[in-house]
Coordinates of C-alpha atoms and ligand atoms in Angstrom, one line a residue:
M251 CA 5.5 -27.4 -16.6
V252 CA 5.9 -27.3 -20.4
R253 CA 6.1 -24.6 -23.2
I254 CA 3.0 -24.2 -25.5
R255 CA 5.1 -25.2 -28.4
D256 CA 6.2 -28.1 -27.1
A257 CA 2.8 -29.2 -25.8
L258 CA 0.8 -28.6 -29.0
Y259 CA 3.9 -31.0 -30.5
M260 CA 3.2 -33.5 -27.8
A261 CA -0.8 -33.2 -28.5
A262 CA -0.5 -33.5 -32.3
L263 CA 1.6 -36.6 -31.8
A264 CA -1.0 -38.2 -29.0
Y265 CA -4.0 -37.4 -31.5
S266 CA -2.3 -38.5 -34.7
S267 CA -1.1 -41.7 -32.8
T268 CA -4.6 -42.7 -31.6
S269 CA -6.9 -41.3 -33.5
G270 CA -5.5 -43.1 -36.6
A271 CA -5.6 -39.6 -38.2
T272 CA -3.7 -39.5 -41.5
Q273 CA -4.1 -35.9 -42.7
Q274 CA -2.4 -33.3 -41.5
D275 CA -4.5 -31.0 -41.2
E276 CA -6.7 -32.6 -39.0
T277 CA -4.2 -32.4 -36.0
I278 CA -3.3 -28.7 -35.2
N279 CA 0.8 -27.9 -35.9
Q280 CA 2.2 -24.7 -34.4
H281 CA 1.9 -23.0 -37.8
A282 CA -1.8 -23.3 -38.2
F283 CA -2.6 -22.2 -34.9
D284 CA -0.2 -19.0 -35.3
Q285 CA -1.9 -18.3 -38.6
R286 CA -5.6 -19.0 -36.6
L287 CA -4.8 -16.2 -34.3
D288 CA -3.9 -13.8 -37.7
E289 CA -7.1 -14.7 -40.0
I290 CA -10.2 -15.5 -39.6
S291 CA -10.7 -19.5 -40.0
P292 CA -10.6 -19.9 -43.4
E293 CA -14.0 -21.6 -43.6
L294 CA -15.9 -18.6 -43.1
D295 CA -13.4 -16.6 -46.0
E296 CA -16.1 -17.7 -48.5
P297 CA -19.8 -16.4 -47.7
G298 CA -22.3 -19.1 -47.8
G299 CA -19.6 -22.2 -47.6
A300 CA -20.1 -24.5 -45.2
G301 CA -18.5 -22.9 -42.3
P302 CA -16.7 -25.0 -39.2
T303 CA -18.9 -27.1 -37.7
H304 CA -17.2 -27.8 -34.7
S305 CA -18.6 -27.3 -31.2
I306 CA -16.5 -24.8 -29.7
V307 CA -17.5 -24.8 -25.5
S308 CA -19.2 -27.8 -24.3
D309 CA -20.0 -27.8 -21.0
E310 CA -17.8 -30.6 -19.9
V311 CA -15.0 -27.9 -20.9
A312 CA -16.5 -25.7 -18.7
D313 CA -16.0 -27.6 -16.0
V314 CA -12.8 -28.6 -16.5
V315 CA -11.9 -24.8 -16.9
N316 CA -14.0 -24.4 -13.4
Q317 CA -11.7 -27.0 -11.4
Q318 CA -10.0 -25.3 -8.9
P319 CA -6.9 -27.0 -7.5
D320 CA -5.0 -26.3 -4.3
L321 CA -3.4 -23.1 -5.0
K322 CA 0.1 -21.9 -4.2
L323 CA 0.3 -18.5 -3.7
V324 CA 2.7 -16.1 -2.9
V325 CA 2.3 -12.8 -1.7
I326 CA 5.1 -9.6 -1.8
S327 CA 4.6 -7.0 -0.1
N328 CA 7.4 -3.7 1.6
R329 CA 6.2 -4.4 5.5
V330 CA 5.3 -7.6 6.8
A331 CA 3.3 -8.5 9.6
P332 CA 4.7 -9.0 13.1
F333 CA 2.9 -12.4 13.1
D334 CA 2.9 -11.8 16.9
P335 CA -0.4 -10.4 18.6
S336 CA 1.2 -8.8 21.8
K337 CA 2.5 -6.0 18.6
P338 CA 0.6 -3.6 16.8
Q339 CA 0.3 -3.9 13.6
T340 CA 1.9 -0.8 11.5
G341 CA -1.2 -0.1 8.6
G342 CA -3.9 -1.6 7.4
L343 CA -1.8 -3.7 4.5
A344 CA -0.4 -5.8 7.4
A345 CA -3.3 -5.9 9.3
G346 CA -5.5 -7.5 6.4
L347 CA -2.6 -9.8 5.1
E348 CA -1.8 -11.4 8.5
P349 CA -4.7 -13.6 9.0
V350 CA -4.8 -14.2 4.8
V351 CA -1.4 -15.9 5.2
Q352 CA -1.8 -17.5 8.1
R353 CA -4.9 -19.6 6.6
S354 CA -4.1 -20.1 3.1
G355 CA -0.3 -21.6 3.3
A356 CA 1.1 -19.1 1.5
V357 CA 4.6 -17.2 1.6
W358 CA 4.7 -13.9 2.1
V359 CA 8.0 -12.0 1.1
G360 CA 8.7 -8.8 2.3
S361 CA 11.4 -6.5 4.0
S362 CA 12.8 -6.9 6.8
E363 CA 14.5 -4.4 9.6
N364 CA 17.8 -5.0 8.3
R365 CA 19.2 -3.8 5.0
G366 CA 21.8 -5.8 3.2
D367 CA 24.4 -5.7 0.9
G368 CA 22.4 -6.7 -2.3
T369 CA 23.6 -10.0 -2.6
E370 CA 21.0 -12.3 -3.2
R371 CA 20.7 -15.4 -1.1
P372 CA 18.4 -17.9 -0.8
L373 CA 14.7 -17.0 0.6
P374 CA 14.9 -17.0 4.7
L375 CA 11.7 -19.0 4.6
V376 CA 10.1 -18.9 8.3
E377 CA 7.0 -20.9 9.2
T378 CA 3.6 -18.9 10.7
G379 CA 0.3 -20.8 11.2
A380 CA 0.0 -22.8 7.7
G381 CA 2.2 -20.2 5.8
F382 CA 5.4 -19.1 5.8
V383 CA 6.9 -15.6 6.2
A384 CA 10.5 -14.5 4.1
R385 CA 12.1 -11.1 5.4
L386 CA 14.6 -9.9 3.0
D387 CA 17.6 -7.5 3.9
L388 CA 16.6 -4.9 1.3
P389 CA 20.3 -3.0 -0.5
A390 CA 21.6 -0.7 1.8
A391 CA 22.6 1.7 -1.1
D392 CA 19.4 2.0 -2.5
H393 CA 16.9 2.0 0.4
A394 CA 16.5 5.3 1.3
G395 CA 15.8 6.2 -2.4
Y396 CA 12.9 3.4 -2.6
Y397 CA 11.3 3.7 0.6
R398 CA 12.2 7.1 2.3
G399 CA 12.2 9.1 -1.3
F400 CA 10.2 7.4 -4.2
S401 CA 7.8 5.0 -2.4
N402 CA 7.2 7.7 0.4
S403 CA 8.1 11.3 -0.7
T404 CA 6.7 10.9 -4.6
L405 CA 4.6 8.1 -5.1
W406 CA 2.5 8.1 -1.6
P407 CA 1.8 12.5 -1.8
A408 CA 0.4 12.0 -5.7
L409 CA -1.6 8.8 -4.9
H410 CA -3.6 10.9 -2.3
S411 CA -3.6 13.9 -4.9
L412 CA -1.5 16.1 -2.6
P413 CA 1.5 17.0 -4.6
D414 CA 2.7 20.2 -2.7
R415 CA 3.7 17.5 -0.3
M416 CA 5.7 15.5 -2.7
S417 CA 9.6 15.3 -3.6
V418 CA 11.0 13.9 -6.7
S419 CA 14.6 12.8 -7.7
E420 CA 15.6 10.8 -10.3
H421 CA 18.5 8.9 -8.0
D422 CA 15.7 8.0 -5.6
Y423 CA 13.7 6.7 -8.8
E424 CA 16.7 4.3 -9.6
G425 CA 16.8 3.1 -6.3
Y426 CA 13.3 2.5 -6.4
Q427 CA 14.0 0.5 -9.5
R428 CA 17.0 -1.6 -8.0
T429 CA 15.3 -2.7 -5.5
N430 CA 12.1 -4.3 -7.2
D431 CA 14.8 -5.9 -8.9
F432 CA 16.3 -7.2 -5.9
I433 CA 12.6 -8.1 -4.9
A434 CA 12.2 -10.2 -8.1
G435 CA 15.3 -11.9 -7.9
A436 CA 14.6 -13.3 -4.7
V437 CA 11.1 -14.0 -5.6
F438 CA 12.8 -16.5 -8.2
D439 CA 13.4 -19.1 -5.5
V440 CA 9.6 -19.9 -5.4
R441 CA 8.7 -19.9 -9.0
D442 CA 7.3 -22.7 -9.2
R443 CA 4.2 -21.6 -7.1
D444 CA 1.1 -20.8 -9.0
L445 CA 0.3 -17.2 -8.6
F446 CA 2.1 -14.2 -7.0
W447 CA -0.1 -11.6 -5.8
V448 CA 2.0 -8.4 -5.0
H449 CA 0.5 -5.3 -2.8
D450 CA 1.3 -1.8 -2.9
Y451 CA 3.0 1.0 -4.6
H452 CA 6.2 -0.3 -3.3
L453 CA 6.2 -2.7 -5.8
L454 CA 4.2 -1.5 -8.9
P455 CA 6.9 -2.6 -11.3
L456 CA 7.8 -6.2 -9.8
G457 CA 5.2 -7.7 -11.9
A458 CA 7.4 -6.4 -14.7
R459 CA 10.2 -7.9 -13.1
L460 CA 8.9 -11.4 -12.4
Y461 CA 7.8 -11.4 -15.9
E462 CA 11.0 -10.3 -17.7
L463 CA 12.9 -13.5 -15.3
G464 CA 10.5 -16.0 -16.9
I465 CA 7.9 -16.2 -14.0
D466 CA 4.9 -16.3 -16.2
R467 CA 2.1 -17.7 -13.5
P468 CA -0.5 -15.6 -13.2
T469 CA 1.0 -12.0 -11.2
G470 CA -1.8 -10.1 -9.8
F471 CA -1.5 -6.6 -8.0
F472 CA -3.6 -5.0 -5.4
L473 CA -3.4 -1.5 -4.1
H474 CA -4.1 -0.4 -0.8
T475 CA -4.3 3.4 -1.3
P476 CA -6.5 5.1 -3.7
W477 CA -5.8 5.7 -7.0
P478 CA -5.6 9.6 -8.6
A479 CA -7.0 11.2 -11.4
P480 CA -4.6 11.4 -14.5
D481 CA -3.1 15.1 -13.7
M482 CA -1.9 13.6 -10.4
V483 CA 0.1 10.9 -11.9
E484 CA 1.8 13.7 -14.0
Y485 CA 3.8 14.9 -11.0
V486 CA 5.1 11.3 -10.7
P487 CA 8.9 11.2 -13.0
N488 CA 9.2 8.6 -15.5
H489 CA 5.4 8.1 -14.7
R490 CA 5.1 6.3 -18.7
E491 CA 7.3 3.6 -17.8
L492 CA 6.0 2.8 -14.7
M493 CA 1.8 2.8 -16.0
K494 CA 3.5 0.3 -18.7
S495 CA 5.2 -2.0 -16.1
T496 CA 1.8 -2.1 -14.2
L497 CA 0.0 -3.3 -17.5
K498 CA 2.4 -6.7 -17.0
Y499 CA 0.0 -7.9 -14.2
D500 CA -2.9 -9.9 -14.9
L501 CA -5.0 -8.5 -12.9
L502 CA -4.9 -4.9 -11.0
G503 CA -7.0 -4.9 -7.6
F504 CA -8.6 -1.6 -6.9
Q505 CA -10.3 -0.4 -3.4
T506 CA -12.8 1.6 -4.8
N507 CA -14.8 2.4 -8.1
R508 CA -13.1 6.0 -8.1
D509 CA -9.7 4.3 -8.3
L510 CA -10.3 2.1 -10.8
N511 CA -11.6 4.6 -13.1
N512 CA -8.9 7.2 -12.6
Y513 CA -6.4 4.0 -13.7
S514 CA -8.6 3.6 -16.3
A515 CA -8.9 7.5 -17.4
Y516 CA -4.9 7.4 -17.3
L517 CA -4.5 4.7 -19.8
R518 CA -7.1 6.2 -22.2
T519 CA -5.3 9.5 -21.8
H520 CA -1.6 9.2 -22.4
F521 CA -1.6 5.2 -24.1
G522 CA -4.7 5.6 -26.0
L523 CA -6.4 2.3 -24.5
E524 CA -10.1 1.5 -24.0
T525 CA -11.0 -0.8 -21.0
T526 CA -13.5 -3.0 -22.3
D527 CA -15.6 -4.7 -19.5
V528 CA -12.7 -4.0 -17.4
V529 CA -9.9 -5.5 -19.7
V530 CA -7.4 -3.6 -21.0
T531 CA -5.5 -5.4 -24.3
T532 CA -2.4 -4.1 -24.7
E533 CA 0.6 -6.3 -27.2
R534 CA 1.7 -8.5 -24.1
G535 CA -2.1 -9.6 -23.5
Q536 CA -5.0 -8.5 -21.4
T537 CA -4.5 -7.0 -17.9
R538 CA -8.2 -7.3 -16.4
L539 CA -9.0 -4.0 -13.5
K540 CA -11.6 -5.0 -10.6
K541 CA -12.7 -3.3 -7.4
F542 CA -11.7 -5.2 -4.5
P543 CA -13.1 -3.2 -1.1
I544 CA -10.8 -4.8 1.8
G545 CA -12.4 -5.8 4.5
I546 CA -12.0 -7.0 8.5
D547 CA -12.2 -10.1 10.4
P548 CA -15.5 -9.0 12.5
K549 CA -15.5 -12.6 14.2
Q550 CA -11.9 -11.7 15.4
F551 CA -12.7 -8.2 16.6
A552 CA -15.3 -10.1 18.4
D553 CA -13.1 -12.6 19.9
Y554 CA -11.0 -9.6 21.1
L555 CA -13.9 -8.2 22.8
A556 CA -14.9 -11.3 25.2
A557 CA -10.8 -12.4 25.6
D558 CA -8.7 -10.9 28.6
L559 CA -5.9 -8.2 27.9
S560 CA -2.6 -8.9 29.4
P561 CA -2.3 -6.9 32.5
A562 CA -0.1 -4.3 31.2
E563 CA -2.3 -3.9 28.5
Q564 CA -5.8 -3.9 30.8
E565 CA -3.7 -0.9 32.8
K566 CA -3.2 1.0 29.6
V567 CA -6.3 0.5 28.6
S568 CA -8.3 1.3 32.2
S569 CA -6.2 4.2 33.0
L570 CA -7.0 5.9 29.6
L571 CA -10.5 5.3 30.1
Q572 CA -10.4 6.6 33.5
N573 CA -10.3 10.4 31.7
F574 CA -13.7 10.3 30.2
E575 CA -15.9 8.8 33.0
G576 CA -19.1 9.8 33.2
S577 CA -18.5 12.2 30.3
K578 CA -18.4 11.1 26.1
F579 CA -15.7 11.1 24.2
A580 CA -14.6 10.5 20.2
I581 CA -12.3 8.2 19.0
G582 CA -9.5 9.0 16.4
V583 CA -6.9 6.5 15.7
D584 CA -4.5 6.7 12.6
R585 CA -0.9 6.6 11.6
L586 CA 0.7 9.7 12.5
D587 CA 0.5 10.7 8.7
Y588 CA -0.4 14.1 7.2
T589 CA -3.0 12.2 4.4
K590 CA -5.0 11.4 7.8
G591 CA -6.2 14.8 8.7
I592 CA -5.8 14.9 11.8
D593 CA -4.9 18.8 12.0
K594 CA -8.3 19.6 10.6
R595 CA -10.1 17.1 13.0
V596 CA -8.5 18.7 15.8
E597 CA -9.6 22.3 14.5
G598 CA -12.7 20.9 13.8
F599 CA -13.0 19.7 17.2
N600 CA -12.5 22.7 18.7
Q601 CA -15.8 24.2 17.5
P602 CA -18.1 21.9 20.0
L603 CA -16.4 23.0 22.8
R604 CA -17.0 26.6 22.1
T605 CA -20.4 26.4 21.7
E606 CA -20.9 23.4 24.4
P607 CA -18.1 23.6 26.6
H608 CA -17.0 19.5 28.0
S609 CA -19.4 18.3 26.1
I610 CA -17.1 15.8 24.7
S611 CA -13.3 14.7 24.6
L612 CA -11.1 13.2 22.2
L613 CA -8.5 10.3 22.4
Q614 CA -6.7 11.1 19.6
I615 CA -4.0 7.8 19.2
A616 CA -1.4 8.2 16.2
P617 CA 1.4 6.2 16.5
S618 CA 4.6 7.5 14.6
S619 CA 4.9 7.3 11.4
R620 CA 8.1 6.8 8.3
A621 CA 9.8 9.5 10.8
D622 CA 12.8 9.5 8.8
V623 CA 10.9 11.8 5.7
E624 CA 10.9 15.2 6.6
Q625 CA 7.0 15.6 5.5
Y626 CA 6.4 13.9 8.5
Q627 CA 8.1 15.7 11.0
K628 CA 6.8 18.7 10.1
Y629 CA 3.2 17.2 10.0
R630 CA 3.6 16.0 13.5
E631 CA 4.5 19.6 14.9
E632 CA 1.6 20.7 13.3
V633 CA -0.5 18.1 14.7
E634 CA 1.2 18.6 18.1
S635 CA 0.7 22.4 18.1
A636 CA -2.9 22.6 16.9
I637 CA -3.7 19.7 20.0
N638 CA -1.8 22.2 22.8
R639 CA -3.6 25.3 21.5
V640 CA -6.8 23.3 22.0
N641 CA -5.9 22.3 25.2
A642 CA -4.8 25.9 26.5
E643 CA -8.0 27.1 25.3
H644 CA -10.5 24.9 26.7
G645 CA -8.7 22.6 29.2
T646 CA -8.7 23.0 33.3
D647 CA -6.7 21.3 35.9
R648 CA -9.1 18.2 36.0
W649 CA -10.0 18.4 32.5
S650 CA -8.3 18.2 29.0
P651 CA -10.5 18.1 25.7
I652 CA -7.6 16.2 23.8
H653 CA -6.0 13.2 25.0
Y654 CA -3.2 12.6 22.8
K655 CA -1.1 9.2 22.8
N656 CA 1.5 8.7 20.5
D657 CA 2.1 5.2 21.1
S658 CA 1.2 1.8 19.7
F659 CA -1.6 -0.3 20.8
S660 CA -2.4 -3.7 19.9
Q661 CA -5.3 -4.6 18.0
A662 CA -7.4 -6.1 21.5
A663 CA -6.4 -2.8 23.3
L664 CA -8.0 -0.6 20.4
A665 CA -11.3 -3.3 20.3
R666 CA -11.9 -1.5 24.2
L667 CA -11.4 1.7 23.1
Y668 CA -13.3 2.2 20.3
R669 CA -16.3 -0.3 22.6
A670 CA -16.2 2.5 25.1
A671 CA -16.1 5.3 22.5
H672 CA -19.8 7.4 21.4
V673 CA -18.2 8.6 18.3
G674 CA -15.3 7.1 16.0
V675 CA -14.0 10.0 14.3
V676 CA -12.2 9.0 10.5
T677 CA -11.3 11.9 8.4
P678 CA -8.5 11.2 6.1
L679 CA -7.9 14.1 3.2
R680 CA -7.9 10.7 1.6
D681 CA -7.8 7.2 2.0
G682 CA -7.3 3.5 0.0
M683 CA -10.2 2.0 2.4
N684 CA -9.3 2.9 6.2
L685 CA -9.8 -0.4 8.3
V686 CA -10.4 2.1 11.3
A687 CA -13.9 2.6 9.9
K688 CA -14.8 -1.0 9.8
E689 CA -13.1 -1.7 13.7
Y690 CA -14.6 0.8 15.2
V691 CA -18.2 -0.3 13.9
A692 CA -17.7 -3.8 14.5
A693 CA -16.8 -3.1 17.9
Q694 CA -20.3 -1.4 18.6
D695 CA -22.5 -2.7 21.0
P696 CA -25.4 -3.6 18.9
K697 CA -27.9 -2.3 21.8
N698 CA -25.9 1.2 22.1
P699 CA -23.9 1.5 19.3
G700 CA -21.6 5.1 18.3
V701 CA -21.7 7.1 15.7
L702 CA -18.9 7.2 13.1
V703 CA -18.1 10.4 11.1
L704 CA -16.7 9.6 8.1
S705 CA -14.2 11.7 5.3
K706 CA -16.3 11.2 2.1
F707 CA -13.0 10.9 0.7
A708 CA -12.0 7.3 2.3
G709 CA -12.6 4.2 0.2
A710 CA -15.1 3.4 3.3
A711 CA -17.0 5.9 2.2
E712 CA -18.2 3.7 -0.8
D713 CA -19.5 1.0 1.2
F714 CA -21.1 3.1 4.2
N715 CA -23.8 5.5 2.8
E716 CA -24.9 8.9 4.6
N717 CA -28.0 7.3 5.7
E718 CA -25.2 5.1 7.9
A719 CA -22.4 7.3 8.3
L720 CA -22.0 11.0 9.0
L721 CA -20.1 11.7 6.0
V722 CA -17.7 14.8 6.0
D723 CA -15.8 16.7 4.2
P724 CA -12.4 16.2 5.8
N725 CA -11.2 19.5 4.6
H726 CA -13.6 21.5 6.4
P727 CA -13.4 21.8 10.2
E728 CA -16.9 23.4 10.6
E729 CA -18.7 20.3 8.9
I730 CA -16.4 18.0 10.9
A731 CA -17.6 20.5 14.0
A732 CA -21.6 19.6 13.3
A733 CA -20.8 16.3 12.7
I734 CA -19.4 15.4 16.1
S735 CA -22.3 17.5 17.5
R736 CA -25.2 15.9 15.6
A737 CA -23.2 12.7 16.7
T738 CA -22.9 13.4 20.7
H739 CA -26.3 14.1 20.6
M740 CA -27.8 11.7 18.5
P741 CA -31.0 9.4 19.7
L742 CA -30.3 5.7 20.7
E743 CA -33.0 4.7 17.8
E744 CA -31.2 6.5 15.0
R745 CA -27.5 5.0 16.3
V746 CA -29.0 1.8 15.9
T747 CA -30.5 2.3 12.7
R748 CA -27.3 3.6 11.0
W749 CA -25.0 1.3 12.6
R750 CA -26.8 -1.9 11.7
P751 CA -26.5 -2.2 7.8
M752 CA -23.0 -1.2 8.1
M753 CA -22.0 -4.1 10.5
D754 CA -24.2 -6.3 8.0
K755 CA -21.8 -5.1 5.1
I756 CA -18.8 -5.7 7.3
E757 CA -19.7 -9.1 8.1
S758 CA -21.0 -9.6 4.7
Y759 CA -17.6 -9.5 2.9
T760 CA -15.0 -9.8 5.7
I761 CA -11.2 -9.8 4.9
H762 CA -11.7 -13.8 3.9
D763 CA -14.1 -12.8 1.2
W764 CA -11.8 -10.0 0.0
A765 CA -8.8 -12.0 -0.3
A766 CA -10.3 -15.5 -1.6
D767 CA -12.3 -13.2 -4.2
Y768 CA -8.9 -11.6 -5.1
I769 CA -7.4 -15.0 -5.2
S770 CA -10.1 -17.1 -7.4
E771 CA -9.8 -14.3 -9.7
L772 CA -6.1 -14.0 -10.3
D773 CA -6.3 -18.1 -11.0
K774 CA -8.9 -17.8 -13.8
S775 CA -5.3 -16.2 -15.6
R776 CA -4.0 -19.3 -15.3
V777 CA -3.8 -21.1 -18.2
T778 CA -6.0 -25.1 -18.0
V779 CA -6.0 -27.1 -20.8
P780 CA -9.5 -28.6 -21.7
A781 CA -7.4 -31.4 -23.7
D782 CA -10.2 -32.7 -25.8
Q783 CA -11.4 -29.4 -27.0
F784 CA -7.9 -28.1 -27.8
L785 CA -8.2 -30.7 -30.8
H786 CA -11.3 -29.6 -31.4
L787 CA -11.1 -26.1 -31.2
G788 CA -7.9 -25.2 -32.9
L789 CA -7.5 -21.8 -32.0
G790 CA -5.3 -22.4 -29.3
W791 CA -6.6 -23.1 -25.5
T792 CA -8.4 -21.6 -23.2
N793 CA -8.4 -20.1 -19.6
E794 CA -12.0 -19.5 -17.3
A795 CA -11.0 -15.6 -17.7
Q796 CA -11.0 -16.3 -21.8
M797 CA -14.2 -18.5 -21.4
P798 CA -16.6 -15.6 -22.5
L799 CA -14.8 -14.7 -25.2
Y800 CA -15.5 -18.3 -26.4
Q801 CA -19.0 -17.9 -25.8
N802 CA -19.3 -14.8 -28.3
Y803 CA -17.3 -16.3 -30.6
A804 CA -19.6 -19.6 -30.5
T805 CA -22.6 -18.0 -30.3
A806 CA -21.7 -15.8 -33.7
L807 CA -20.5 -18.6 -35.4
T808 CA -23.5 -20.8 -35.2
A809 CA -25.9 -17.7 -35.8
F810 CA -23.6 -17.6 -39.2
N811 CA -24.1 -20.8 -40.1
E812 CA -27.9 -21.0 -39.0
V813 CA -28.3 -18.1 -41.7
D814 CA -29.8 -19.2 -45.5
P815 CA -26.7 -18.3 -48.1
A816 CA -28.9 -16.7 -50.6
D817 CA -29.5 -13.7 -48.1
A818 CA -25.8 -12.2 -48.8
A819 CA -26.8 -9.3 -47.2
L820 CA -27.7 -11.6 -43.7
K821 CA -24.6 -13.3 -43.7
E822 CA -22.5 -10.5 -44.2
A823 CA -23.9 -9.2 -41.4
A824 CA -23.6 -12.7 -39.4
Y825 CA -19.8 -13.2 -40.8
A826 CA -18.9 -9.1 -39.6
D827 CA -20.1 -10.4 -35.9
V828 CA -17.6 -13.8 -36.4
K829 CA -14.9 -11.8 -37.2
S830 CA -15.4 -8.8 -34.5
S831 CA -16.1 -11.6 -31.9
F832 CA -12.8 -13.6 -33.5
E833 CA -10.6 -10.6 -33.2
A834 CA -11.5 -10.2 -29.6
L835 CA -10.8 -14.2 -28.6
A836 CA -7.2 -13.7 -30.7
A837 CA -5.8 -10.8 -28.5
P838 CA -5.4 -13.2 -25.2
L839 CA -4.5 -16.2 -26.9
M840 CA -1.5 -14.4 -28.4
H841 CA -0.7 -13.9 -24.8
T842 CA -1.2 -17.0 -23.6
Q843 CA 1.0 -18.5 -26.4
D844 CA 4.0 -17.1 -24.2
R845 CA 3.3 -19.0 -20.9
L846 CA 4.1 -21.9 -18.9
W847 CA 1.4 -24.3 -19.3
V848 CA 0.1 -27.3 -16.8
L849 CA -0.7 -29.9 -19.0
P850 CA -3.0 -33.0 -18.0
A851 CA -1.2 -36.3 -18.4
P852 CA -0.3 -37.4 -22.0
E853 CA -2.8 -40.4 -21.4
S854 CA -5.8 -37.8 -21.4
F855 CA -4.9 -36.7 -25.1
A856 CA -6.1 -40.4 -26.3
Ligands
G6P29 C1 -0.2 2.6 4.3 C2 0.2 1.7 3.0 C3 0.9 0.4 3.6 C4 2.0 0.3 4.5 C5 1.5 1.1 5.5 C6 2.6 1.6 6.8 O1 -1.4 1.8 4.9 O2 -0.8 1.5 2.5 O3 1.6 -0.5 2.9 O4 2.6 -0.7 5.0 O5 1.0 2.4 5.4 O6 3.5 2.6 6.2 P1 5.0 1.9 6.9 O7 5.7 2.9 5.7 O8 5.0 2.4 8.0 O9 4.9 0.5 6.2

């Protein structure tokens, strides 16, 4: 890797020694390069002059730019998957990334179960599939502030638009920042990899830290949770500093358009930054924003249904299903988290039982989550007392309306339970995507599918419309009740008609498509050098993300050159177009100047 200044020098030398050029100004030196970024091409300064005639973008260049060499990816998140099929996954992030890392040969850096003294050590890389996982012992002194405090008591409720659940402390924020520093320091060991993909709200400032450490390969961030409206972000202490640090990423990925729009609205309100074609230009350069709705692996779900369970799991699943023999049941599977709306769901479930006793049971699986956070302890009590109330009101010696399980199940066991359930109830108050909704659909029998009752505030509701799922407001138990009743009585034909398009969508954009899509978008920020074009261009080097800007500039330039110099007004208008398209092009070029570049071998300059 070389810095651009050295590269320019090398390229200039190569050009002058091989082309026999004698005039100094025919080669592009650093001074000329810098000047070109600041001003419109000198040839254009005099309207009516000949203007530059070099071609800006050729097909050959586009080919060079489109080449996709093997990528060496680094994935960074707080939680990493257990990489053990018999162990349950905790949350959508780990479930989603496990197959990606195993297939892509990525290095996955995250947190271990242990705490350390904050001393940096070499990355503890362990092989898994084609990839590696490195579990870090995060600094003990800062862990409470980082995980329990700022991540899960401040950011998490704010991101889910639940300010009443928030607590804030400056001390937590400092622990959060220091832990991000520590993780960045550890990641420095793999600085020579090509792309850095950071996940979730625990690590919002990590991209800025990597950048400060001199890791200037493309870094992207994907948010698994929702992004709220600006007034919610304002509840977060130091939100301006945090938000600024997110602009150090090259690419910001969101689950839905709503999240992306909310993020852009903050930039507009607080920084006066406009997003043009989902690109934000700052003094650092460009940050691109894009929606990447996370999916699942439907084939793996089909495999789970086909494979045998371990005897212990089989026993666990069979004894649960015995409770529902000969009757209908709905299933809810959530981490025990107040954003999941389990209490309102239980309340909603109570209502059909009043009008139609024994019509349906609920299997609610809710493994404990973040049990050391006070709000989670309180919520567990709220949910359990709501369940006890419903069971006391409607239960008999031989029948319980709600079966509640607090332990975890493997994905394979869950697949069986989803398949057997007549209704899937996914009613979070807010959710980034909610993969349970997609897993429930994927596990259904195509000839006799169940019905999905889905919160309109889950990201999945941007994928599944009201002709497919039964969409409800999760804050209103009576809406949930009506949907459960409707689902219970829905005729087979309607169930199939609703289920088929949901399944088609799941199959047409899987977790692998999601990852490939994100990675190829992030890769566009990698600098690829069209060596021959560099000498013609005189404006800097390009990468794929910037090609449309070159295209616009080239088109404006051609138009300018074609205008008859005698027509002063038209010439001036064409000049204005050239100027504005050049300015759009100049900003990202400034940014790429500071980056490390993978250069072609010197011979290719000849
Ligand atoms: C959500 C978050 C993930 C997190 C998961 C489980 O899905 O988006 O980042 O890993 O919850 O939470 P936990 O705190 O147990 O990792």
